[in-house]
XYZ file of C-alpha atoms in Angstrom:
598
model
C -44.061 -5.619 8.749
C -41.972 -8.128 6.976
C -43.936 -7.292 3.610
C -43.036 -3.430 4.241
C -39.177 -5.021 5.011
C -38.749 -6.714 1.812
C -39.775 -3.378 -0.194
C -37.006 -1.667 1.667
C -34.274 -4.307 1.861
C -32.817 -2.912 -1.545
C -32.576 0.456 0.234
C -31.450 -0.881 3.580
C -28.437 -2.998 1.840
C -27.091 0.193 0.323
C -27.208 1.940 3.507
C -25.013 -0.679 5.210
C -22.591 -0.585 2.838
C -22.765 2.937 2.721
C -22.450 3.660 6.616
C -20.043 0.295 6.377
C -17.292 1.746 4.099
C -17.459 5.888 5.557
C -17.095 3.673 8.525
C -13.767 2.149 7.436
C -12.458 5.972 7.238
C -13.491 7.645 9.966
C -11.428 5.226 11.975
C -8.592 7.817 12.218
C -10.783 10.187 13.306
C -9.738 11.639 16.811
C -13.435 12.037 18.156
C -13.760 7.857 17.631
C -10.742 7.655 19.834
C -9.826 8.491 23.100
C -6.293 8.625 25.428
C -4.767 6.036 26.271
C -4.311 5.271 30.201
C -2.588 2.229 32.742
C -5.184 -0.210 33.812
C -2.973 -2.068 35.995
C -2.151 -0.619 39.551
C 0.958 -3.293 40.268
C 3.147 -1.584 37.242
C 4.013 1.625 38.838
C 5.633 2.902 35.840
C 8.207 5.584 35.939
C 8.247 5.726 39.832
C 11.641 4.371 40.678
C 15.341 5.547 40.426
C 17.228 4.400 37.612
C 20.718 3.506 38.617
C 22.345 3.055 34.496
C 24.586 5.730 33.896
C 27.639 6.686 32.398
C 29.877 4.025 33.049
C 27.336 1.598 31.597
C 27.526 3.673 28.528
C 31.237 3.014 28.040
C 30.916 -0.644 28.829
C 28.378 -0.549 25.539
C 30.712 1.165 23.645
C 33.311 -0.874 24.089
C 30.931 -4.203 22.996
C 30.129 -2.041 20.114
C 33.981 -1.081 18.927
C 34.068 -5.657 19.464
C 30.855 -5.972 17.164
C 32.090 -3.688 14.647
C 35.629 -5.694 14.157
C 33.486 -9.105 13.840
C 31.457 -7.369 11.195
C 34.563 -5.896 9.162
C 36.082 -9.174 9.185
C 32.801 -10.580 7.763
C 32.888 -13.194 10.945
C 30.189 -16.399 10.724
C 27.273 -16.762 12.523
C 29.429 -18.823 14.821
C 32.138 -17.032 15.435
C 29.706 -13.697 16.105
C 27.385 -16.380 18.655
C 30.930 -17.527 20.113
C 31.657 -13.961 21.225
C 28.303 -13.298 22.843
C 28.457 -16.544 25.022
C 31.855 -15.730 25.903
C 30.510 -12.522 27.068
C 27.801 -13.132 29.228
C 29.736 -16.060 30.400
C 32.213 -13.233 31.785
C 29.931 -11.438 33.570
C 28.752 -14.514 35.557
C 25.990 -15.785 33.495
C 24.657 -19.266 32.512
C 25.300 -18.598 29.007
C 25.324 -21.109 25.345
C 24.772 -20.817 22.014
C 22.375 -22.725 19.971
C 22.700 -23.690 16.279
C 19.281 -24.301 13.803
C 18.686 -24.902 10.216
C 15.534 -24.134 8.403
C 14.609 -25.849 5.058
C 12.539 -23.461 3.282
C 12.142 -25.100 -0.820
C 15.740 -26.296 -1.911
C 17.611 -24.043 0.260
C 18.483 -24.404 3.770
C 18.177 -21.026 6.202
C 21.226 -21.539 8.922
C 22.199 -19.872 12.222
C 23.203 -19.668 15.261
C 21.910 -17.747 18.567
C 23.308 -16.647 21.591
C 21.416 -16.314 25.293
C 21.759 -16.313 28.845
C 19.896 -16.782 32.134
C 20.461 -14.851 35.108
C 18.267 -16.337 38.042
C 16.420 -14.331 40.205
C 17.884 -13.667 43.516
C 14.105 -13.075 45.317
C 12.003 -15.868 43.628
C 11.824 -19.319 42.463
C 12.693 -18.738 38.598
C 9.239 -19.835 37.840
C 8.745 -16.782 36.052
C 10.825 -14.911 33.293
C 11.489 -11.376 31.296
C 13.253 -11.666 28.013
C 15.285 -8.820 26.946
C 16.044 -9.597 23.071
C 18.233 -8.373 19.862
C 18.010 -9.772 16.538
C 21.930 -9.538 14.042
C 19.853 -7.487 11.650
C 17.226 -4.859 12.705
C 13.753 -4.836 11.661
C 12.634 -3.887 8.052
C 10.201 -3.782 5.459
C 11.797 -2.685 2.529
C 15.280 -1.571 1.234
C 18.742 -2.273 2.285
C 19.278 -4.641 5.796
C 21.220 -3.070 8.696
C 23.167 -4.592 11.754
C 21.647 -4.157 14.872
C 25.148 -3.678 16.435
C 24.219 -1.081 18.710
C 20.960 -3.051 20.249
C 23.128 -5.966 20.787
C 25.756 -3.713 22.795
C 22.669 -3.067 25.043
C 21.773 -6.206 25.897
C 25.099 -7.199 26.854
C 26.012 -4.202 28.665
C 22.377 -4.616 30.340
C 23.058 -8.053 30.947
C 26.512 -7.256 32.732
C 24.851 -4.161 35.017
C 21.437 -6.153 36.106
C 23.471 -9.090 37.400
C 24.984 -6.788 40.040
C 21.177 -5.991 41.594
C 19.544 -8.564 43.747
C 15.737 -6.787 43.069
C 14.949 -8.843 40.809
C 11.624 -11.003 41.302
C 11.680 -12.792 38.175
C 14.535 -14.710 35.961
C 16.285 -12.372 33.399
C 16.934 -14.157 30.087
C 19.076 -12.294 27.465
C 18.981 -13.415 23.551
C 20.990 -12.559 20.644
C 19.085 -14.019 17.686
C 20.717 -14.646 14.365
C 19.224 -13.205 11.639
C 16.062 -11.533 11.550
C 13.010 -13.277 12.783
C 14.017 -16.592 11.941
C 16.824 -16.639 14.600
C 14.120 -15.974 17.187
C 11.768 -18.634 16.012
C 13.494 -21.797 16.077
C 14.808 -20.414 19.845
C 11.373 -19.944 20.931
C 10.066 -23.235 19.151
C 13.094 -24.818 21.254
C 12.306 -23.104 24.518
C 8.614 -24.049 24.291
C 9.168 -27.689 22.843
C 7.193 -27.292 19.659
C 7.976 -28.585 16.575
C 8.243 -28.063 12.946
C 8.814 -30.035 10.347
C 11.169 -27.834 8.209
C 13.444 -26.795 11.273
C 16.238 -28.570 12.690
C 17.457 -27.083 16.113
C 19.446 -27.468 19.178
C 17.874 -28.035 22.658
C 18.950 -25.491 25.109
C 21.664 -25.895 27.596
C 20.202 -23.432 30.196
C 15.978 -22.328 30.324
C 13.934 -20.939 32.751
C 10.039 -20.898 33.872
C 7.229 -19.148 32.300
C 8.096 -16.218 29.939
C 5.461 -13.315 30.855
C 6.953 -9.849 29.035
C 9.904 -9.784 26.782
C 11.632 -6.697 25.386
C 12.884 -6.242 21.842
C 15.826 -3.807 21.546
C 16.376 -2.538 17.844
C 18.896 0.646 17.782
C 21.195 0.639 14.749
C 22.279 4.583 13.994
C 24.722 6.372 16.441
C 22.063 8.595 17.960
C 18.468 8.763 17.756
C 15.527 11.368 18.548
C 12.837 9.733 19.268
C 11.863 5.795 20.426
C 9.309 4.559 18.060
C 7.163 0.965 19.298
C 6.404 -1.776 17.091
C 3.892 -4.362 18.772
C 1.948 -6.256 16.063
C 2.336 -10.037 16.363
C 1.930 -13.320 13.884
C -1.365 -13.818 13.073
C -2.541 -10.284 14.222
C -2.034 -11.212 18.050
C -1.230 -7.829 20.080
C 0.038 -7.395 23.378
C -2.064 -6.183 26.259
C -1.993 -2.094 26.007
C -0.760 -1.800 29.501
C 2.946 -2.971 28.248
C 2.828 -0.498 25.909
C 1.622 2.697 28.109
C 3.944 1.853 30.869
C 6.830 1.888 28.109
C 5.416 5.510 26.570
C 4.776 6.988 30.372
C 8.498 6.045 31.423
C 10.248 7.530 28.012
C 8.703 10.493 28.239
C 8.924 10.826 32.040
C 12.317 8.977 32.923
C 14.195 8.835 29.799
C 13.177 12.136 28.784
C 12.181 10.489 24.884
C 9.116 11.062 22.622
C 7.747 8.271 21.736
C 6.193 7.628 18.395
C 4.046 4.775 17.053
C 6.563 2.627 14.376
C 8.965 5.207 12.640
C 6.505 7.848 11.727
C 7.830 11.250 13.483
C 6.623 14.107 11.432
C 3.290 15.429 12.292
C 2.705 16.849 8.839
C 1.525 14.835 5.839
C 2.528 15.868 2.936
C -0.454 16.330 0.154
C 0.362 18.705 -2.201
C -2.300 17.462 -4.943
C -5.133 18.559 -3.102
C -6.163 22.259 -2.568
C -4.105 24.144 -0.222
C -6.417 25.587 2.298
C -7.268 21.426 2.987
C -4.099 20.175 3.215
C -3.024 23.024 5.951
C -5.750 22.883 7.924
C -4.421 21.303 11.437
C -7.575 18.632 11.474
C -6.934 17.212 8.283
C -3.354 17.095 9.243
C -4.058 15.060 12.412
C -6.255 12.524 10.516
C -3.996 12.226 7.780
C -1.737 11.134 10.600
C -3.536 9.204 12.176
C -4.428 7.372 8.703
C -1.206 6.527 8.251
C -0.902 4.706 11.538
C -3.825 2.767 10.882
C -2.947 1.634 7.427
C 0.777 0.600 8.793
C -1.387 -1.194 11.045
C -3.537 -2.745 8.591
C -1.127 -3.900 6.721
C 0.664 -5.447 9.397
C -2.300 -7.768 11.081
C -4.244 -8.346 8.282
C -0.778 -10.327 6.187
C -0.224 -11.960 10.009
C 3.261 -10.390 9.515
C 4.863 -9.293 12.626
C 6.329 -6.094 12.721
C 9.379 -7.307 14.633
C 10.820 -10.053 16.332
C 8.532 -9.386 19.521
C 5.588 -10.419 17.544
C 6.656 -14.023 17.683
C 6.674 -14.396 21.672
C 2.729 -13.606 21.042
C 1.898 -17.001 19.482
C 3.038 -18.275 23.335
C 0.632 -15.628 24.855
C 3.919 -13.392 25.871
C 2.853 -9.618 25.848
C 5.942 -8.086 24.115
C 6.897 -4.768 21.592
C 9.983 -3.667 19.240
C 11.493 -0.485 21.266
C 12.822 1.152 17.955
C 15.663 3.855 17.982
C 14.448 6.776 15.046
C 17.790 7.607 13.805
C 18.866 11.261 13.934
C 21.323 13.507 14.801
C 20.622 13.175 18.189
C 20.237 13.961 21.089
C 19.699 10.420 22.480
C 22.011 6.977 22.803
C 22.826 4.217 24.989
C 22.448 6.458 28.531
C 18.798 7.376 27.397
C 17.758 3.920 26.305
C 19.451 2.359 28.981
C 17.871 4.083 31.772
C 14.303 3.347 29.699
C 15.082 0.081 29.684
C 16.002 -0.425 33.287
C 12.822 1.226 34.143
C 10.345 -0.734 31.867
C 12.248 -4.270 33.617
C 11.368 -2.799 36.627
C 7.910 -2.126 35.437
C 7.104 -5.353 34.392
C 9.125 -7.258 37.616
C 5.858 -4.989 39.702
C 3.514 -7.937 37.983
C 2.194 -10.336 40.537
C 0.196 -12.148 37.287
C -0.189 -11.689 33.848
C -1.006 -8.495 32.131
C -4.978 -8.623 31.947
C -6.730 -5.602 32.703
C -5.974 -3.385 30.007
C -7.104 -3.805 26.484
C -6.552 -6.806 24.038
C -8.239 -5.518 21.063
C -7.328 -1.761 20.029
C -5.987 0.409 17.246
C -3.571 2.812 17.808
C -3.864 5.784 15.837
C -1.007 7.213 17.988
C 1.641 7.068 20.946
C -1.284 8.457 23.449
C -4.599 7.518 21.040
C -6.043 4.423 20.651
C -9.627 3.227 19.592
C -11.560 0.601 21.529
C -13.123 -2.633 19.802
C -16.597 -1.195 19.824
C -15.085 2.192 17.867
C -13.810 0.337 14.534
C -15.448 -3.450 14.759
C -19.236 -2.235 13.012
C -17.323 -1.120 10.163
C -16.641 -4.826 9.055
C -19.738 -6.195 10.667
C -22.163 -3.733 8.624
C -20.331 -4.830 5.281
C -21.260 -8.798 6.306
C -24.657 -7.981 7.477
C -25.177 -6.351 3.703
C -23.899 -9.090 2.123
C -25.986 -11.611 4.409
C -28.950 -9.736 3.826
C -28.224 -9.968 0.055
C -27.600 -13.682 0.080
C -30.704 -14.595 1.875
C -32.647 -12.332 -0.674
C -31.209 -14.249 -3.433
C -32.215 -17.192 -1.754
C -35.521 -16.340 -0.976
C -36.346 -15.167 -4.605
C -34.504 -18.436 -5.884
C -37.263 -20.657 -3.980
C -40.151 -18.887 -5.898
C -41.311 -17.539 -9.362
C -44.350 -15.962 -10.747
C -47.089 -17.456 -12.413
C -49.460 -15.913 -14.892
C -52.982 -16.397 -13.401
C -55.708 -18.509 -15.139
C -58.712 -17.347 -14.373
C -61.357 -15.647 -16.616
C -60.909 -12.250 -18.431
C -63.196 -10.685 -15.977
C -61.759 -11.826 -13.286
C -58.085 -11.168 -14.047
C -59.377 -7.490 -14.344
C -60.873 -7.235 -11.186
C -58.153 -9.340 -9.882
C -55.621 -6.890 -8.222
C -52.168 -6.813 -9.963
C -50.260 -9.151 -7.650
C -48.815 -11.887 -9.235
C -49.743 -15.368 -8.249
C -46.460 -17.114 -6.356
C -45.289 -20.860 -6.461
C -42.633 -22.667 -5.260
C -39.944 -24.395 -7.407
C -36.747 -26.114 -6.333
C -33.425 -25.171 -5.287
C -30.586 -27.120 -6.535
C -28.481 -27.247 -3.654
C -26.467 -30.164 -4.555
C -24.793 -28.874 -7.574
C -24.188 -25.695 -6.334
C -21.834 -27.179 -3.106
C -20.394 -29.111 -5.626
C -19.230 -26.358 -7.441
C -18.313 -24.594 -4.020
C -16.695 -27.668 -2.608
C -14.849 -27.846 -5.964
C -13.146 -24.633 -5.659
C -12.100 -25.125 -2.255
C -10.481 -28.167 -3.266
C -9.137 -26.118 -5.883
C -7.702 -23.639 -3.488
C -6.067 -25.813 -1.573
C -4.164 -27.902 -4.068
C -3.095 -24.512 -5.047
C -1.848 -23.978 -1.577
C -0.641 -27.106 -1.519
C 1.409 -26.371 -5.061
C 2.854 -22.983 -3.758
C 4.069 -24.404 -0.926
C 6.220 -27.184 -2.659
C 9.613 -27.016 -2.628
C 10.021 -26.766 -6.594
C 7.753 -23.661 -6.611
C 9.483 -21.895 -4.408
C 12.532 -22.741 -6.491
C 10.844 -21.714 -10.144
C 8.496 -19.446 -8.834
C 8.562 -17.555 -12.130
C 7.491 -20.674 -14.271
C 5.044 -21.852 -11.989
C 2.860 -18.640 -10.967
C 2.317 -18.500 -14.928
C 1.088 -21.994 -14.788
C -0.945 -21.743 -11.629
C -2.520 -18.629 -13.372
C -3.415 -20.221 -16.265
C -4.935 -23.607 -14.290
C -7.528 -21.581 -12.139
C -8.492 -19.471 -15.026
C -9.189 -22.759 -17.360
C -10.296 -25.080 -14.457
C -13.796 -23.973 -13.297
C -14.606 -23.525 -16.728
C -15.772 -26.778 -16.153
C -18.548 -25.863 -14.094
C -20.056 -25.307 -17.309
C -20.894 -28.626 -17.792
C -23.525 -28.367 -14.797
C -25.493 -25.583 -16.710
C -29.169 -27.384 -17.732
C -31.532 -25.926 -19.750
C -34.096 -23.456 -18.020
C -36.981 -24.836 -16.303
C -40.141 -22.941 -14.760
C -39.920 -25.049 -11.578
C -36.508 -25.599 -10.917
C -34.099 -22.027 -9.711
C -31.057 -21.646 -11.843
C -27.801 -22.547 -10.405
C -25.710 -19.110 -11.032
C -28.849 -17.647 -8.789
C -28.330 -20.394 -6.038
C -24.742 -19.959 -6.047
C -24.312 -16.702 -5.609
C -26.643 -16.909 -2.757
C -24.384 -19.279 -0.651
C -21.829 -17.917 -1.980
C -22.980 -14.162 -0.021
C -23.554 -15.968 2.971
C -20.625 -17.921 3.549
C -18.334 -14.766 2.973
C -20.643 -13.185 5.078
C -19.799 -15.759 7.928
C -16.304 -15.731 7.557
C -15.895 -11.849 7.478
C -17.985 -11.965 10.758
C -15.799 -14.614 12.424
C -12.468 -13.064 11.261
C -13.722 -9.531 12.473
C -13.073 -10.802 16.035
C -9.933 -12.990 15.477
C -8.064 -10.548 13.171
C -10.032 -7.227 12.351
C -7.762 -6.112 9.716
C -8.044 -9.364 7.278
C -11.833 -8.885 7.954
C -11.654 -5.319 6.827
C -9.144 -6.587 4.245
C -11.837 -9.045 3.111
C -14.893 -7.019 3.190
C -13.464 -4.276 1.121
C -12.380 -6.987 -1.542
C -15.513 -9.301 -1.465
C -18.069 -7.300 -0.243
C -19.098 -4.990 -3.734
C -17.460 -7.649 -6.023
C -19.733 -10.371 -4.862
C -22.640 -9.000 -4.747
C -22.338 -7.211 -8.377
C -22.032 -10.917 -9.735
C -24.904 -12.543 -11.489
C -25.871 -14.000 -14.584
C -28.512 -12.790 -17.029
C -29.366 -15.324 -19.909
C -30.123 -11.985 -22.014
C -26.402 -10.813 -21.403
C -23.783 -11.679 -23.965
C -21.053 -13.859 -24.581
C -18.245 -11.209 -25.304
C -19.681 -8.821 -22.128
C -19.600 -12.548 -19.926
C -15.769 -12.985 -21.204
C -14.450 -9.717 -19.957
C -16.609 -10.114 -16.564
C -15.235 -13.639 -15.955
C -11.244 -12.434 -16.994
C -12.038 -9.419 -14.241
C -12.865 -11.758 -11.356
C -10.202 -13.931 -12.489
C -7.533 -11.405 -11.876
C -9.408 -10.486 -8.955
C -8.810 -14.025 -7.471
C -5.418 -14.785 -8.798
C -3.854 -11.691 -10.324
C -1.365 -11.572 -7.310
C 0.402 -14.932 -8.766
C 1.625 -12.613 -11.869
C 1.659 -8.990 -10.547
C 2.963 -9.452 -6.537
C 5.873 -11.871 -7.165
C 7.917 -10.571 -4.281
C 4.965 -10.006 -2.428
C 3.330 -13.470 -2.615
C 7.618 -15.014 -1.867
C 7.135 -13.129 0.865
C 3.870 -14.457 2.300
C 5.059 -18.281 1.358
C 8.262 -17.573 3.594
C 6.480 -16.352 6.724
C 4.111 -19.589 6.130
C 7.273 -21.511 5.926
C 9.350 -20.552 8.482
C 6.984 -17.930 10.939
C 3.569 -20.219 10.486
C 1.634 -17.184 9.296
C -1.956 -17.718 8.158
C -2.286 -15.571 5.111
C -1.171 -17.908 2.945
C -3.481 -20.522 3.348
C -6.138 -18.050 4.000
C -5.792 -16.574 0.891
C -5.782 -19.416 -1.235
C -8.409 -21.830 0.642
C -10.875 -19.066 0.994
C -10.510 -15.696 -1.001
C -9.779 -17.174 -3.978
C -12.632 -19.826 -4.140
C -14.698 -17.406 -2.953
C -14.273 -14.877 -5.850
C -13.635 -17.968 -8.328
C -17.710 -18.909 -7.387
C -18.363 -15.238 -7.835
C -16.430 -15.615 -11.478
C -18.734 -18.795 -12.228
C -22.278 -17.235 -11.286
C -21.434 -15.068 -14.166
C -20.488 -18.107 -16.613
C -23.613 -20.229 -15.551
């Protein structure tokens, strides 16, 4: 059985990564999916009356006509924060500003916040909602915006939920400065933790335990659909009930579509592939579908969040981004308003925490979603290939052939198996070499991080480059001359090498699925293809080493923006990717660069 195994294992590891990888991209498939639906019984969304109306809307137009005149007379940070506290402060509110500074390299990120507490009426205030704005809306790439209109709904909100006395749970409203960075130093301060690069008031006013909190982003005059944002630092998401409730009440109360992020149009747009494919309805809805998921991807495997709700998920606070799609209409503030209100009163059903519904999901949709057990194998069959490779290698690095001895007569009625004996691995050297390019990694880490290379980050990626091209050249010097009883080290290597990225794609799969698929789709072929061959020449060794070089590193030269961008959430958000990246991909494909050396 495990003779007839080992024949096959060749066979069976190109299977896995076969099935592995079509895996990967049938996620988007409808069929893998299926609808999504409310777990929890005590939400009762879209099953009360709505009281925001009209005169509401005119109290949020008038904030807004105040907003605009601080932003055409370029007003500080202050100033804006000044107005805001004055504001809740009007309407009867506990209400303060609070001022932080972030040192991120030689420059210092400043701002100031504005909130409020409004206690509840029914309860003790050991509980807490948080209905949120940030100064500028959320965005990945091109010009910022003002979030002027989402800020005229929280304050308008804030004026018309004083007046009811329903509430179970403590209302909390904040104005963040900035983007995310406004909202992280008033969370760290609300929850007493502590970074070393941020210098922050305490708060004047607080309240108990934060359970749900609603981010507000609505920028353009009118809008025509609500799109949700709910991916978190670190690839946290909040519990799927949050999010249904939210779509069920849009659609049924507020009387909006809801989309998932920004993405409204249903049709893809392919023209470079035959016409009868690219208008066939199917294809349509998994091209769709595929776009979710890689917007997705993209978001949880970096650890980026994809708003500033994704930073009340590091204190286990189930929260989404309600984006506004701008348009022409036919929605504003007396649709979102009356969405709002209804979600609040949604999440003020909750007796305790959101649990029931699902923790672990893709959305490929608004109403689709795919469980854990519909996307994790993809990963998991990628690591088991790799594993299986790895402990091959290691097997077949414990023994070699040996020519047999025996008389002429008998070696030809011998039968053709070869004769097996053991011989040594050298274990030691190779986790010398491994331990080396962790170490490696991290002063690399450790390097980007500093202060002066995020001031001269053009002069230093050059020099980083260079160093962990040159650097485990040295491992080199380890290389002995063959012997019949002891395994080389490139074959040892890259068999602990395999396993350990084996591991650590299996571990992530479950903490963030979308690094692990990340991962597996950058280590798993490139690892196992390495290997050394003392047959192989020097120039054909060169050009493999310089390709797993810029496989490891590349990203210092060719993603400047892109790796700023990464060292900036480590900085200020605490996002993983960073040191991810450089304590574990890049050793890892740096000992897949050296089995090819040795």
């Amino acid at each position: 059985m495990i003779q007839k195994f080992q024949q096959r294992l060749p066979a069976i590891k190109i299977i896995l990564f076969l099935v592995g990888y079509l895996w990967m991209v049938a996620i988007p498939l409808p069929e893998l999916g299926r609808t999504t639906y409310i777990d929890e019984n005590a939400l009762q969304p879209a099953q009360v009356s709505t009281y925001w109306n009209w005169g509401e809307v005119h109290t949020a137009d008038r904030y807004l006509e105040e907003l605009e005149k601080l932003r055409d007379r370029n007003a500080s940070s202050q100033e804006r924060a000044d107005y805001i506290k004055g504001e809740l402060q009007r309407v009867g509110l506990s209400a303060a500003t609070q001022r932080y500074s972030f040192s991120v390299g030689n420059t210092n990120l400043d701002g100031t916040n504005a909130y409020a507490v409004s206690s509840s009426p029914r309860a003790s205030g050991n509980e807490a909602m948080v209905i949120a704005a940030s100064w500028i809306r959320r965005h990945d790439n091109g010009q910022e915006e003002l979030n002027l209109r989402g800020i005229s709904t929280v304050l308008a909100l804030a004026k018309f939920l004083k007046a009811y006395s329903l509430w179970a749970k403590d209302l909390v409203f904040v104005v963040s400065d900035g983007y995310l960075d406004g909202m992280q130093a008033w969370l760290s301060a609300y929850h007493g933790t502590t970074q070393s690069n941020l210098r922050v008031e305490e708060l004047s006013h607080s309240s108990g335990v934060i359970w749900n909190a609603l981010a507000i982003d609505y920028a353009c005059h009118s809008f025509s659909h609500l799109g949700v944002f709910h991916e978190g630092v670190n690839g946290r998401l909040p519990n799927q009930d949050l999010f249904n409730s939210f779509e069920r009440i849009s659609r049924y109360t507020g009387g909006v579509p809801v989309v998932l992020y920004d993405h409204i149009q249903d049709h893809v747009s392919l023209p470079w592939l035959p016409k009868f494919i690219h208008t066939n309805p199917t294809f349509q809805k998994y091209a769709t579908n595929a776009k979710n998921v890689l917007r997705h991807v993209s978001y949880q495997a970096s650890g980026t969040p994809s708003g500033i709700h994704g930073l009340f998920h590091q204190y286990r606070i189930d929260a989404f981004t309600m984006y506004a799609v701008c348009a022409q209409g036919p929605h504003g503030f007396h649709a979102i308003g009356k969405v709002i209100e209804s979600t609040l009163r949604t999440m003020n059903n909750l007796l305790e925490r959101l649990h029931a519904s699902f923790f672990f999901y893709i959305l490929t949709d608004a109403l689709h979603f795919n469980k854990i057990g519909s996307y994790l194998p993809s990963a998991i069959l990628i690591s088991v290939a790799m594993m299986f490779h790895g402990l091959d290698t290691w097997v077949a690095a414990g023994w070699i052939a040996e020519e047999n001895e025996s008389s002429s007569e008998e070696k030809q009625s011998a039968s053709n198996t070869p004769r097996w004996a053991p011989r040594q691995r050298p274990v030691l050297p190779v986790l010398s070499i491994m331990a080396g390019t962790h170490l490696l990694g991290t002063v690399l880490f450790l390097l980007l991080s500093s202060s002066y290379t995020l001031a001269n980050y053009q002069t230093t990626s050059y020099i980083l480059f260079t160093a962990l091209a040159v650097v485990p050249l040295g491992a080199v010097l380890l290389r002995t001359d063959p012997q019949p009883h002891v395994a080389p080290l490139s074959t040892v290597l890259n068999a602990l090498n395999l396993c350990f990225a084996s591991t650590i794609i299996s571990i992530l799969s479950v903490l963030n699925f979308s690094l692990a698929l990340t991962l597996s789709i950058t280590l798993g072929v490139p690892l196992v293809a390495s290997s050394a061959s003392s047959t192989m020449k020097g120039p054909i060794k060169a050009i493999q080493y310089s390709l797993y070089i810029l496989l490891a590193a590349g990203w210092l030269v060719f993603l400047p923006e892109q790796t700023k961008s990464v060292l900036w959430n480590w900085e200020v958000l605490s996002v993983w990717f960073a040191p991810v990246v450089c304590v574990v991909y890049v050793p890892l494909v740096l000992q897949a660069a050296i089995v090819n050396l040795l």
